Short mmCIF file of C-alpha atoms and ligand atoms in Angstrom, two decimals:
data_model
loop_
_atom_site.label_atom_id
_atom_site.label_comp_id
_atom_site.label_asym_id
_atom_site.label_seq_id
_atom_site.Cartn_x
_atom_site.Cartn_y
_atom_site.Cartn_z
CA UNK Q 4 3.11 7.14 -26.74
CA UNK Q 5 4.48 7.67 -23.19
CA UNK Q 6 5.77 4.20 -21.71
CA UNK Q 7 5.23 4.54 -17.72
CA UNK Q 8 6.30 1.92 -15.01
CA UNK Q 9 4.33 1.33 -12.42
CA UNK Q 10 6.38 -0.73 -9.52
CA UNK Q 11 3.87 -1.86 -6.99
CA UNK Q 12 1.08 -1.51 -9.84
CA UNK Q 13 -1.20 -4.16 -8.55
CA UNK Q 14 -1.43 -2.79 -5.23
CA UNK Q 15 -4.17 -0.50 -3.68
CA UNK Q 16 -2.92 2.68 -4.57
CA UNK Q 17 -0.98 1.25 -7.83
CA UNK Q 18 -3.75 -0.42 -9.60
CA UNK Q 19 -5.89 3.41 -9.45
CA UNK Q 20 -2.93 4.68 -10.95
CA UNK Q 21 -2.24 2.35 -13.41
CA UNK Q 22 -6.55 2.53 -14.49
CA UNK Q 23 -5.78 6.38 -14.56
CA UNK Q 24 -2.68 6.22 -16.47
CA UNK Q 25 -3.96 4.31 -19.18
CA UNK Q 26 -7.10 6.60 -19.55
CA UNK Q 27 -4.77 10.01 -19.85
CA UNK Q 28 -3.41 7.58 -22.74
CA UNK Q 29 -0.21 5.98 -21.90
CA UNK Q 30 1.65 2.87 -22.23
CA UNK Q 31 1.48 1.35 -18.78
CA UNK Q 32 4.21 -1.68 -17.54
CA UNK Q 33 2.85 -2.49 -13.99
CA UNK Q 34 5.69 -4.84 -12.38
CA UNK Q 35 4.84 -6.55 -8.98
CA UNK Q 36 5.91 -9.69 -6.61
CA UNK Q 37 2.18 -9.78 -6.07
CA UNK Q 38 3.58 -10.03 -2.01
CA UNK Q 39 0.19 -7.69 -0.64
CA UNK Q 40 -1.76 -7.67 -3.87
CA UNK Q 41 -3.68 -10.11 -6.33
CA UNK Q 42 -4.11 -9.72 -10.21
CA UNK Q 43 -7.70 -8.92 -8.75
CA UNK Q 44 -7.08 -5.47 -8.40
CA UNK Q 45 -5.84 -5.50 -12.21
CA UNK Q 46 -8.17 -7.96 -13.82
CA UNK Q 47 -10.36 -5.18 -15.66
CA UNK Q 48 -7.02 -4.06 -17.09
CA UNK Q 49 -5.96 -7.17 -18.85
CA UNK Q 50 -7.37 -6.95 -21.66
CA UNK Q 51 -6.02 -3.70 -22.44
CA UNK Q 52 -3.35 -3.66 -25.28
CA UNK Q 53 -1.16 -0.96 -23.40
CA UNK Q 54 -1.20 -2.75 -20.48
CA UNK Q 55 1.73 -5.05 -19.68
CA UNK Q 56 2.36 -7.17 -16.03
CA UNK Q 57 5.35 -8.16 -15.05
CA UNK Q 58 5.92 -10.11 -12.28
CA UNK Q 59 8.92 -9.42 -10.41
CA UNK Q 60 10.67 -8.83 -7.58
CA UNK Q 61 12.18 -4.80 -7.00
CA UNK Q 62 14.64 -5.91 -4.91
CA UNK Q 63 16.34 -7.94 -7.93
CA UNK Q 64 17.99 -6.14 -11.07
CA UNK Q 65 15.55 -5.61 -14.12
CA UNK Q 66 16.46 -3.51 -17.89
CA UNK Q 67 13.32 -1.88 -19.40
CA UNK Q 68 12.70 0.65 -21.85
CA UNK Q 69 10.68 3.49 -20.16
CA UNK Q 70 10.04 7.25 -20.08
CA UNK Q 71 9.04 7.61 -16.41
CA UNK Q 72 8.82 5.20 -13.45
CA UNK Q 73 6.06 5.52 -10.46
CA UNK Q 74 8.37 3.32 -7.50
CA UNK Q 75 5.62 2.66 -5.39
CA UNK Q 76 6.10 -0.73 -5.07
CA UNK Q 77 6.85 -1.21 -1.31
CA UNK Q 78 4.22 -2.84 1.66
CA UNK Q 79 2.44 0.13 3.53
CA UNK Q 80 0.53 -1.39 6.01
CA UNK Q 81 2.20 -2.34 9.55
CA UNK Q 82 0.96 -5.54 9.77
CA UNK Q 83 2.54 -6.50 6.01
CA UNK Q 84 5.80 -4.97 6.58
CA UNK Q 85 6.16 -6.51 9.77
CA UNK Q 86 6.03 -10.09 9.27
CA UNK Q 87 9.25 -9.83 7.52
CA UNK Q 88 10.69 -6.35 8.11
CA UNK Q 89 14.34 -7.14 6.99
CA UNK Q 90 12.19 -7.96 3.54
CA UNK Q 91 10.64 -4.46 4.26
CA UNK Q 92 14.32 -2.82 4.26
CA UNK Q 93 15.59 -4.37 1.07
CA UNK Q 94 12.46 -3.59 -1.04
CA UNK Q 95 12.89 0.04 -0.04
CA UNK Q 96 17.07 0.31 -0.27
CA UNK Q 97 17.55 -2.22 -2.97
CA UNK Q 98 14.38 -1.90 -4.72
CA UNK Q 99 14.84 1.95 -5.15
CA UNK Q 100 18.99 1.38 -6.33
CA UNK Q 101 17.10 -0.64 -9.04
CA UNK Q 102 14.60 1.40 -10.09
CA UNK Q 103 17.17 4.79 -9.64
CA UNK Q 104 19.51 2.37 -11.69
CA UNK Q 105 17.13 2.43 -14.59
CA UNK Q 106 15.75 5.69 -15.00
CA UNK Q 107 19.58 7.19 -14.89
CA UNK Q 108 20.35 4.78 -17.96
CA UNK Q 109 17.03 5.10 -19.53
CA UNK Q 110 17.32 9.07 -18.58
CA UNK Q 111 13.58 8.47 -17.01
CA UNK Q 112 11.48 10.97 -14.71
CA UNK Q 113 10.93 8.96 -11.46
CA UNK Q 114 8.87 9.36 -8.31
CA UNK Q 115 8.95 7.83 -4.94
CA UNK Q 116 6.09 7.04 -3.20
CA UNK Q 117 7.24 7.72 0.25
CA UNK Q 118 5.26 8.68 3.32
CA UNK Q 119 4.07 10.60 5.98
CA UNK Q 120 6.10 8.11 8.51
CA UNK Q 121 9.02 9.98 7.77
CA UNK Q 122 8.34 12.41 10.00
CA UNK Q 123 7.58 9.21 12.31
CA UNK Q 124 5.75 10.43 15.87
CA UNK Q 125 5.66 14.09 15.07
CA UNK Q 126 6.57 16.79 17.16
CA UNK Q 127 5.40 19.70 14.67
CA UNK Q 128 2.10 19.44 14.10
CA UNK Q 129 0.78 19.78 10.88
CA UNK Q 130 4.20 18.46 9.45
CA UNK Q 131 5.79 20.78 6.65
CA UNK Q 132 8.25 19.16 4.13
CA UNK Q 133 11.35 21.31 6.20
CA UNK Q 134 10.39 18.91 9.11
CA UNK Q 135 13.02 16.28 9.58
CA UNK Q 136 10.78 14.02 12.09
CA UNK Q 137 11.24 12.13 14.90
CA UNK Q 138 11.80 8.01 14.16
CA UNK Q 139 12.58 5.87 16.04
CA UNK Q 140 15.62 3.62 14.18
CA UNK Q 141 15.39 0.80 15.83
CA UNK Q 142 11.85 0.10 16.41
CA UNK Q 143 8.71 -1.96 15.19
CA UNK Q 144 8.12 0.61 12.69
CA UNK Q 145 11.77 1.32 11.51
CA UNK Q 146 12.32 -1.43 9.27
CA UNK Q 147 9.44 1.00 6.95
CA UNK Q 148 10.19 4.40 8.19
CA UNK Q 149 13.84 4.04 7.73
CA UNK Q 150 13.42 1.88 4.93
CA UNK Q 151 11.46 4.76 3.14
CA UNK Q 152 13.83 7.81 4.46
CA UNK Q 153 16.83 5.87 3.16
CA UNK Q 154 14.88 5.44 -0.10
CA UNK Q 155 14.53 9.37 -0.18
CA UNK Q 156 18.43 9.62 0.47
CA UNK Q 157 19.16 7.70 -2.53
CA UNK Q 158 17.08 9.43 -4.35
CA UNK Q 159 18.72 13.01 -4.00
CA UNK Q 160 21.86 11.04 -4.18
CA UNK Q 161 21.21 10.06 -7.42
CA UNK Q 162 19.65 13.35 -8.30
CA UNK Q 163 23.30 15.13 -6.97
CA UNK Q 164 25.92 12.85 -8.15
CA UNK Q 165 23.85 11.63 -11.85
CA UNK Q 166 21.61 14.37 -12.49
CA UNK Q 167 18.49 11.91 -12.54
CA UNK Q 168 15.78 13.66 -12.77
CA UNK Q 169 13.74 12.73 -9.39
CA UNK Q 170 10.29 13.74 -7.68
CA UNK Q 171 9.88 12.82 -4.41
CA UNK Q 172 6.03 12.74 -2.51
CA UNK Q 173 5.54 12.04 0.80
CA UNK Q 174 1.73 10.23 0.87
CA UNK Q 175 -0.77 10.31 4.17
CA UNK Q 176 -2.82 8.28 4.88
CA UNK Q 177 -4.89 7.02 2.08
CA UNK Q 178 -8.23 5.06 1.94
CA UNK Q 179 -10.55 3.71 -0.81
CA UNK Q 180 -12.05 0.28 -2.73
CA UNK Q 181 -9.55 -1.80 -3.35
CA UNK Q 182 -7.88 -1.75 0.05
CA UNK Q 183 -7.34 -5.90 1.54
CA UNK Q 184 -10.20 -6.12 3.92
CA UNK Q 185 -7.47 -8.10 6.68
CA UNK Q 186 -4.96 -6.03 5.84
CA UNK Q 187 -4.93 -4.22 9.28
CA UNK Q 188 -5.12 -0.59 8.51
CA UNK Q 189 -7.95 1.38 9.82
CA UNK Q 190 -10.08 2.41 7.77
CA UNK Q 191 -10.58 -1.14 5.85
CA UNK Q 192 -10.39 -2.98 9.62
CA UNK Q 193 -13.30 -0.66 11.22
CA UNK Q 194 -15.53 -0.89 8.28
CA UNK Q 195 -15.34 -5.00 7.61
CA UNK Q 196 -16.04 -4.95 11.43
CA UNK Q 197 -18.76 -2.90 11.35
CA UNK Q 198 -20.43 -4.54 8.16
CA UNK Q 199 -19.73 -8.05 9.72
CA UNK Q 200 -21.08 -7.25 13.44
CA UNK Q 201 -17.72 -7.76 15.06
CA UNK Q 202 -16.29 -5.70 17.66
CA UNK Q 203 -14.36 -2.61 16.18
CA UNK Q 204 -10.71 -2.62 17.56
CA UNK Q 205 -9.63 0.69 18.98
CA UNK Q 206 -5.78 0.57 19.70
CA UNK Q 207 -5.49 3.00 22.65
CA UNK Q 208 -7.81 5.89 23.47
CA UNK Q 209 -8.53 6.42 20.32
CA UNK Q 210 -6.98 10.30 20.95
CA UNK Q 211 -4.50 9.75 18.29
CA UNK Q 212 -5.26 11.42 15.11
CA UNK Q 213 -4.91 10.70 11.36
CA UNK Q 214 -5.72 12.83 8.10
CA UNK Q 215 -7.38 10.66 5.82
CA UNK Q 216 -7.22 10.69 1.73
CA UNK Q 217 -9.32 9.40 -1.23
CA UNK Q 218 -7.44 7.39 -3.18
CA UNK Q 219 -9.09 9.25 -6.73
CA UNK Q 220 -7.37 12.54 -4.89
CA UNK Q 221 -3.90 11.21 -4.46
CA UNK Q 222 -3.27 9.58 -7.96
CA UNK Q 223 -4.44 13.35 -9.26
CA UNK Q 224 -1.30 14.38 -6.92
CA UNK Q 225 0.77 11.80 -8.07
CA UNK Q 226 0.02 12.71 -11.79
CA UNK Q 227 0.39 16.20 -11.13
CA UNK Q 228 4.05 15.88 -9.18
CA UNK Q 229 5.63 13.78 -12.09
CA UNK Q 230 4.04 16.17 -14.75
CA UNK Q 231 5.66 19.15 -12.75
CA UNK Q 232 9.17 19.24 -14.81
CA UNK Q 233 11.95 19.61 -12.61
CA UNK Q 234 10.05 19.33 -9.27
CA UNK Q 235 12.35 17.25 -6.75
CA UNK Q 236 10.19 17.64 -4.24
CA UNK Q 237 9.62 16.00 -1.04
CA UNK Q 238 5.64 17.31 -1.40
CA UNK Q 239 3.53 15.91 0.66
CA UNK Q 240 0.29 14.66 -0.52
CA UNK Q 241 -2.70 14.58 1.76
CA UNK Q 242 -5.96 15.55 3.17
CA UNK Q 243 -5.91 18.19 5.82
CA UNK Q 244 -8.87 17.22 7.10
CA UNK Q 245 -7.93 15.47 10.50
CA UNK Q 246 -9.82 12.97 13.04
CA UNK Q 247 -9.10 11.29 16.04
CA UNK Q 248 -9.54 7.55 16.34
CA UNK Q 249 -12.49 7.72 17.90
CA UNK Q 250 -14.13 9.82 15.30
CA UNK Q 251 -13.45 7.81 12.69
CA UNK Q 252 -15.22 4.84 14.49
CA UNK Q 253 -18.71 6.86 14.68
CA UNK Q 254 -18.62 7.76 11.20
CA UNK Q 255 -17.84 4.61 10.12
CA UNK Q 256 -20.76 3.15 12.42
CA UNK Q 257 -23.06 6.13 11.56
CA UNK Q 258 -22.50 5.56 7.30
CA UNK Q 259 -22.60 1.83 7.81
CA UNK Q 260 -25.86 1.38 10.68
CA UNK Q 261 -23.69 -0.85 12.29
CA UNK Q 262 -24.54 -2.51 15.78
CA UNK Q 263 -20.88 -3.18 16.53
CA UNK Q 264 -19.50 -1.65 19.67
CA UNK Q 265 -16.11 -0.36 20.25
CA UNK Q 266 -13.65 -2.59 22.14
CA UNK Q 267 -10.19 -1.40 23.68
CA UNK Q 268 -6.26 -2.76 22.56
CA UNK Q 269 -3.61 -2.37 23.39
CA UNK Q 270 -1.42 0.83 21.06
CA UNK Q 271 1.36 -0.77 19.04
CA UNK Q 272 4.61 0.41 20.01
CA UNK Q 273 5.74 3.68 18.40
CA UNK Q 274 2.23 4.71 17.01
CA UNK Q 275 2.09 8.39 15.99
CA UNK Q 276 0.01 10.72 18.36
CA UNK Q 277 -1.03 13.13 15.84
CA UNK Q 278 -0.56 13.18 12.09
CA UNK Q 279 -1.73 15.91 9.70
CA UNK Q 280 -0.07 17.06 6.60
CA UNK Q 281 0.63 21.03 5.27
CA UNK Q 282 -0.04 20.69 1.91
CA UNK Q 283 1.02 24.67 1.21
CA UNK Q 284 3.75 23.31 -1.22
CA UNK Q 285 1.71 21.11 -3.28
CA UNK Q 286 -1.06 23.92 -3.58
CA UNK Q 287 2.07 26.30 -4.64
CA UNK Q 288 3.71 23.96 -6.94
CA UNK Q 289 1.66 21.70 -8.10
CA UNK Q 290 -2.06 23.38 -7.77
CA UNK Q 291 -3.15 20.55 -6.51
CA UNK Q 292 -5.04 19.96 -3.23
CA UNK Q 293 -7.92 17.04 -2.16
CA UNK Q 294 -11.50 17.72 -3.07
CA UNK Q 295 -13.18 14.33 -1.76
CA UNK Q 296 -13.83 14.84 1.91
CA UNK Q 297 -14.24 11.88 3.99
CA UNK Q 298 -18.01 12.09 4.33
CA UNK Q 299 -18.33 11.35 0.75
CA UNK Q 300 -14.70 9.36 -0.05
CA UNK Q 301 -16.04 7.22 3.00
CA UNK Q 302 -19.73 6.17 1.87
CA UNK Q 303 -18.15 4.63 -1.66
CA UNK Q 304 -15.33 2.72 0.38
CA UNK Q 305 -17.87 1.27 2.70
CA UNK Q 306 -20.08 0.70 -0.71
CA UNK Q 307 -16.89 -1.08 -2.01
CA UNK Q 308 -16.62 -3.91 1.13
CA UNK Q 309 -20.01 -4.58 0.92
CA UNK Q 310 -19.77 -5.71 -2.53
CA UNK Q 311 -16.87 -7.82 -2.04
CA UNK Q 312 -18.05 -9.04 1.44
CA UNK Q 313 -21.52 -9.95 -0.49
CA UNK Q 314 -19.46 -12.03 -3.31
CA UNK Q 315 -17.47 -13.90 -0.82
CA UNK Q 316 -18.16 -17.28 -0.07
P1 NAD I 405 -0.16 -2.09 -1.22
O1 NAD I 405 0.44 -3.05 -0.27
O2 NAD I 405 -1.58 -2.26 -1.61
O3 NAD I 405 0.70 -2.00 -2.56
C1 NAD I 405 2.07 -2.28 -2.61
C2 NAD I 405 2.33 -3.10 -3.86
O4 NAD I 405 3.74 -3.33 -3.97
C3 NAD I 405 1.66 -4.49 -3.81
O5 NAD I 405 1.04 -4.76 -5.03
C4 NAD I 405 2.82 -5.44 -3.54
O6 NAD I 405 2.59 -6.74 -4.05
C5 NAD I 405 3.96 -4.73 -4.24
N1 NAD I 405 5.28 -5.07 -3.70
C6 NAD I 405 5.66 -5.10 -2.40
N2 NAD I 405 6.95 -5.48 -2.31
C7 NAD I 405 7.40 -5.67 -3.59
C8 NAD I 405 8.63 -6.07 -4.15
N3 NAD I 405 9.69 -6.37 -3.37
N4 NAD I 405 8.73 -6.16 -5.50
C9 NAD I 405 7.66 -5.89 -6.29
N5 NAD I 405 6.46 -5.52 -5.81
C10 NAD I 405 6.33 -5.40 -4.48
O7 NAD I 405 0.07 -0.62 -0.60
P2 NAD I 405 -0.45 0.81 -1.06
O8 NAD I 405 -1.26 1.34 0.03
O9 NAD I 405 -1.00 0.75 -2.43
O10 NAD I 405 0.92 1.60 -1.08
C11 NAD I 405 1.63 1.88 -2.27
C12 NAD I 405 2.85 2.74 -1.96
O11 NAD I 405 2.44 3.97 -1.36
C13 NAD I 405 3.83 2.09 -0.99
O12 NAD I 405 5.14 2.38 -1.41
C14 NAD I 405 3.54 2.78 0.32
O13 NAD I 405 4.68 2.82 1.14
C15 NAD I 405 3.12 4.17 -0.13
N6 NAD I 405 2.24 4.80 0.86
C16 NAD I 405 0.94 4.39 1.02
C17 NAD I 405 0.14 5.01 1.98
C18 NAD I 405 -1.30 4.60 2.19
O14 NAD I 405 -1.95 5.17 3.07
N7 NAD I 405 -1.85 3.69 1.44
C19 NAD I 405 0.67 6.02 2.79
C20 NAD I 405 2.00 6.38 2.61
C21 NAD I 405 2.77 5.79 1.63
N1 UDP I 406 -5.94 1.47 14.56
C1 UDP I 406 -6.96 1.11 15.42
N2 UDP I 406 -7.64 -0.06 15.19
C2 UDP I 406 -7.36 -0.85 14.13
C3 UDP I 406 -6.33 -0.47 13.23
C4 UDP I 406 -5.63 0.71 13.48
O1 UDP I 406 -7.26 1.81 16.41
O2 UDP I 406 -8.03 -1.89 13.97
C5 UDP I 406 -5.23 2.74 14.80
C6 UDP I 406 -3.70 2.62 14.80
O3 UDP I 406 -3.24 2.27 16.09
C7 UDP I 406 -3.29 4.02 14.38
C8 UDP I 406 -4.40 4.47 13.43
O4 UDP I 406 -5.52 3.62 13.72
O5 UDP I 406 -3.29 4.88 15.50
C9 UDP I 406 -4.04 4.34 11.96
O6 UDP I 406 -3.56 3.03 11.74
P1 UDP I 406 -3.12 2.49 10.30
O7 UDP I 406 -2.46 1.16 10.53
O8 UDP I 406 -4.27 2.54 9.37
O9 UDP I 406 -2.10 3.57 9.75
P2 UDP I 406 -0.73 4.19 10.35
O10 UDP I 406 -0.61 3.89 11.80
O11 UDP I 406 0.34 3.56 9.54
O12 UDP I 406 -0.91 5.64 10.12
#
C-alpha cells in the first residue's frame, strides 16, 4: 500500500484529495497547522484506519516515511495570506525546503500546488506554461505570488542539483463545498451574500475576469499529474471556461433566487484584469481536462452553503 502525504490536507482543496486518495486505496498522512482549516473538513475521515492527522507546522523540520507528497499546504485566499504575509513567505520557501528535504531522502514523487498568480496581472491572455508573468514583488499580493514562484524555483532546484523527482501544477481558480464561507474569495463571498440577503460586494467594475474550477475536476488533475512518471511540469490546471465579475454575480443570483443587489468597492491593489488558463499541455500530457461546467459545479456549491448556513446557530 502506497503511503501519500497530504500537506495542507484539511484544507478546501486538501481534504477532496485526501477523501479521493483514500478511495483509489492508499495510505493517506494529512499534516496541517489547521491555520485556514478545521478538522471539520476531515471529520468523515477519522475513522478511517489509513487515515493519519498530523498536526504540524510546514515551515518546521518533520522525518516521515512516504512514497509521494501532495505540498499543498499553503493559505490561498488574499484575505488569509495577508494578515500575516511574512507567515505567507516562510510557509511557501521554508515549508517547500522541508517537504523537498523529505522526498529527496525518502526518494518520494512530489507535487506543488502552485498557482495561476504566477503569472500575476497577465499580459498574455489565456496564459501558457512558457509565460513568465508579470508580478509585482513588492506588493499586497507578493508575499503569495512570490512566495509560490520561489517555491517553484526550489523545486527545479532540487530536481537539477538531487535528481528529486518533482511535478509541478499551476491551479486556477477553484470553487466547491467545503470552501470557509468568510474566507473572502468570490465565489463562497457572493453566494453566503446572496443566501443571507446581504449586499453582494463587487470590487471594481466587475470587468475583470476569472476561469472558474470544480474542485472534483482538479483533484482528477492533481491525481493524474503525480501518476504521470517523470512529468516536471509546470501544467496548469483549470477551467477554460471564463467570466467576468459581473457574470458571476447573476448566476449566482439567478441559481440562488436571491433579492440581494450588487454594491460597488473599491479593487484591491494589484488585482488581475483577466485570468484564463491554456490547458493544451495537460490535455497532451496528462489527458486530462475539466468536465463540470460552472452551471452545474455552481448549483451543488450553492447546495453546500445552504446546508451549513441552515446548521449554524
Ligand atoms: P485552504 O486555505 O483551504 O487550504 C490550505 C491548508 O493549508 C489549510 O488546511 C491550512 O490550515 C494549511 N496550512 C497553511 N499554512 C500551513 C503551514 N504553515 N503548515 C501546515 N499547514 C498549513 O486553501 P485551498 O484553496 O485548499 O488551497 C490549497 C493549495 O492550493 C494552496 O497551496 C493554494 O496556494 C493552492 N491553490 C489554490 C487555489 C484555489 O483556487 N483554491 C488556486 C491556486 C492555488
Ligand atoms: N471579488 C469581488 N468581490 C468579492 C470577492 C472578490 O468582486 O467579494 C473579486 C476580486 O477582486 C477578484 C475576483 O473577484 O477580481 C476573484 O477574487 P478571489 O479573491 O476569489 O480570487 P483571486 O483574486 O485570488 O483570483
Amino acid at each position: 500500500m502506497r503511503r501519500v502525504l497530504v500537506t495542507g490536507g484539511a484544507g478546501f482543496i486538501g481534504s477532496h484529495l485526501c477523501e479521493r486518495l483514500l478511495d483509489q486505496g492508499n495510505d493517506v498522512i494529512c499534516l496541517d497547522n489547521f491555520s485556514t482549516s478545521s478538522r471539520h473538513n476531515i471529520l468523515h475521515l477519522l475513522q478511517n484506519p489509513h487515515f493519519e492527522v498530523i498536526r504540524h507546522d510546514v515551515i518546521e523540520p518533520i522525518r516521515l516515511e512516504v512514497d509521494q507528497i501532495y505540498h499543498l499546504a499553503c493559505p490561498a485566499s488574499p484575505i488569509h495570506y495577508q494578515i500575516n504575509p511574512i507567515k505567507t513567505i516562510k510557509t511557501s520557501v521554508s515549508g517547500s525546503i522541508n517537504m523537498l528535504g523529505i522526498a529527496k531522502r525518502q526518494r518520494a514523487r512530489i507535487l506543488l500546488a502552485s498557482t495561476s498568480e504566477v503569472y500575476g496581472d497577465p499580459q498574455v491572455h489565456p496564459q501558457p506554461e512558457s509565460y513568465w508573468g508579470n508580478v509585482n514583488p513588492i506588493g499586497p499580493r507578493s508575499c503569495y505570488d512570490e512566495g509560490k514562484r520561489c517555491a517553484e524555483t526550489l523545486f527545479f532546484d532540487y530536481h537539477r542539483q538531487h535528481k528529486t523527482d518533482i511535478a509541478v501544477v499551476r491551479i486556477f481558480n477553484t470553487y466547491g463545498p467545503r470552501m470557509l464561507p468568510n474566507d473572502g474569495r468570490v465565489v463562497s463571498n457572493f453566494i453566503v451574500q446572496a443566501l443571507t440577503g446581504q449586499n453582494i460586494t463587487m470590487y471594481g467594475s466587475g470587468n475583470q475576469t476569472r476561469s472558474f474550477c470544480y474542485v472534483d475536476d482538479l483533484v482528477a488533475g492533481l491525481i493524474q499529474m503525480m501518476n504521470a512518471t517523470a512529468e516536471t511540469g509546470p501544467v496548469n490546471l483549470g477551467n477554460p471556461e471564463e467570466y467576468t465579475i459581473q457574470e458571476l454575480a447573476k448566476k449566482i443570483i439567478q441559481i440562488t433566487g436571491s433579492s440581494s443587489q450588487i454594491i460597488y468597492q473599491p479593487l484591491p491593489q494589484d488585482d488581475p484584469t483577466q485570468r484564463k488558463p491554456d490547458i493544451t499541455l495537460a490535455q497532451k500530457k496528462l489527458g486530462w481536462q475539466p468536465t463540470v461546467p460552472v452551471d452545474i459545479g455552481l448549483p451543488k456549491t450553492v447546495e453546500y452553503f445552504r446546508n451549513l448556513l441552515k446548521n449554524q446557530p
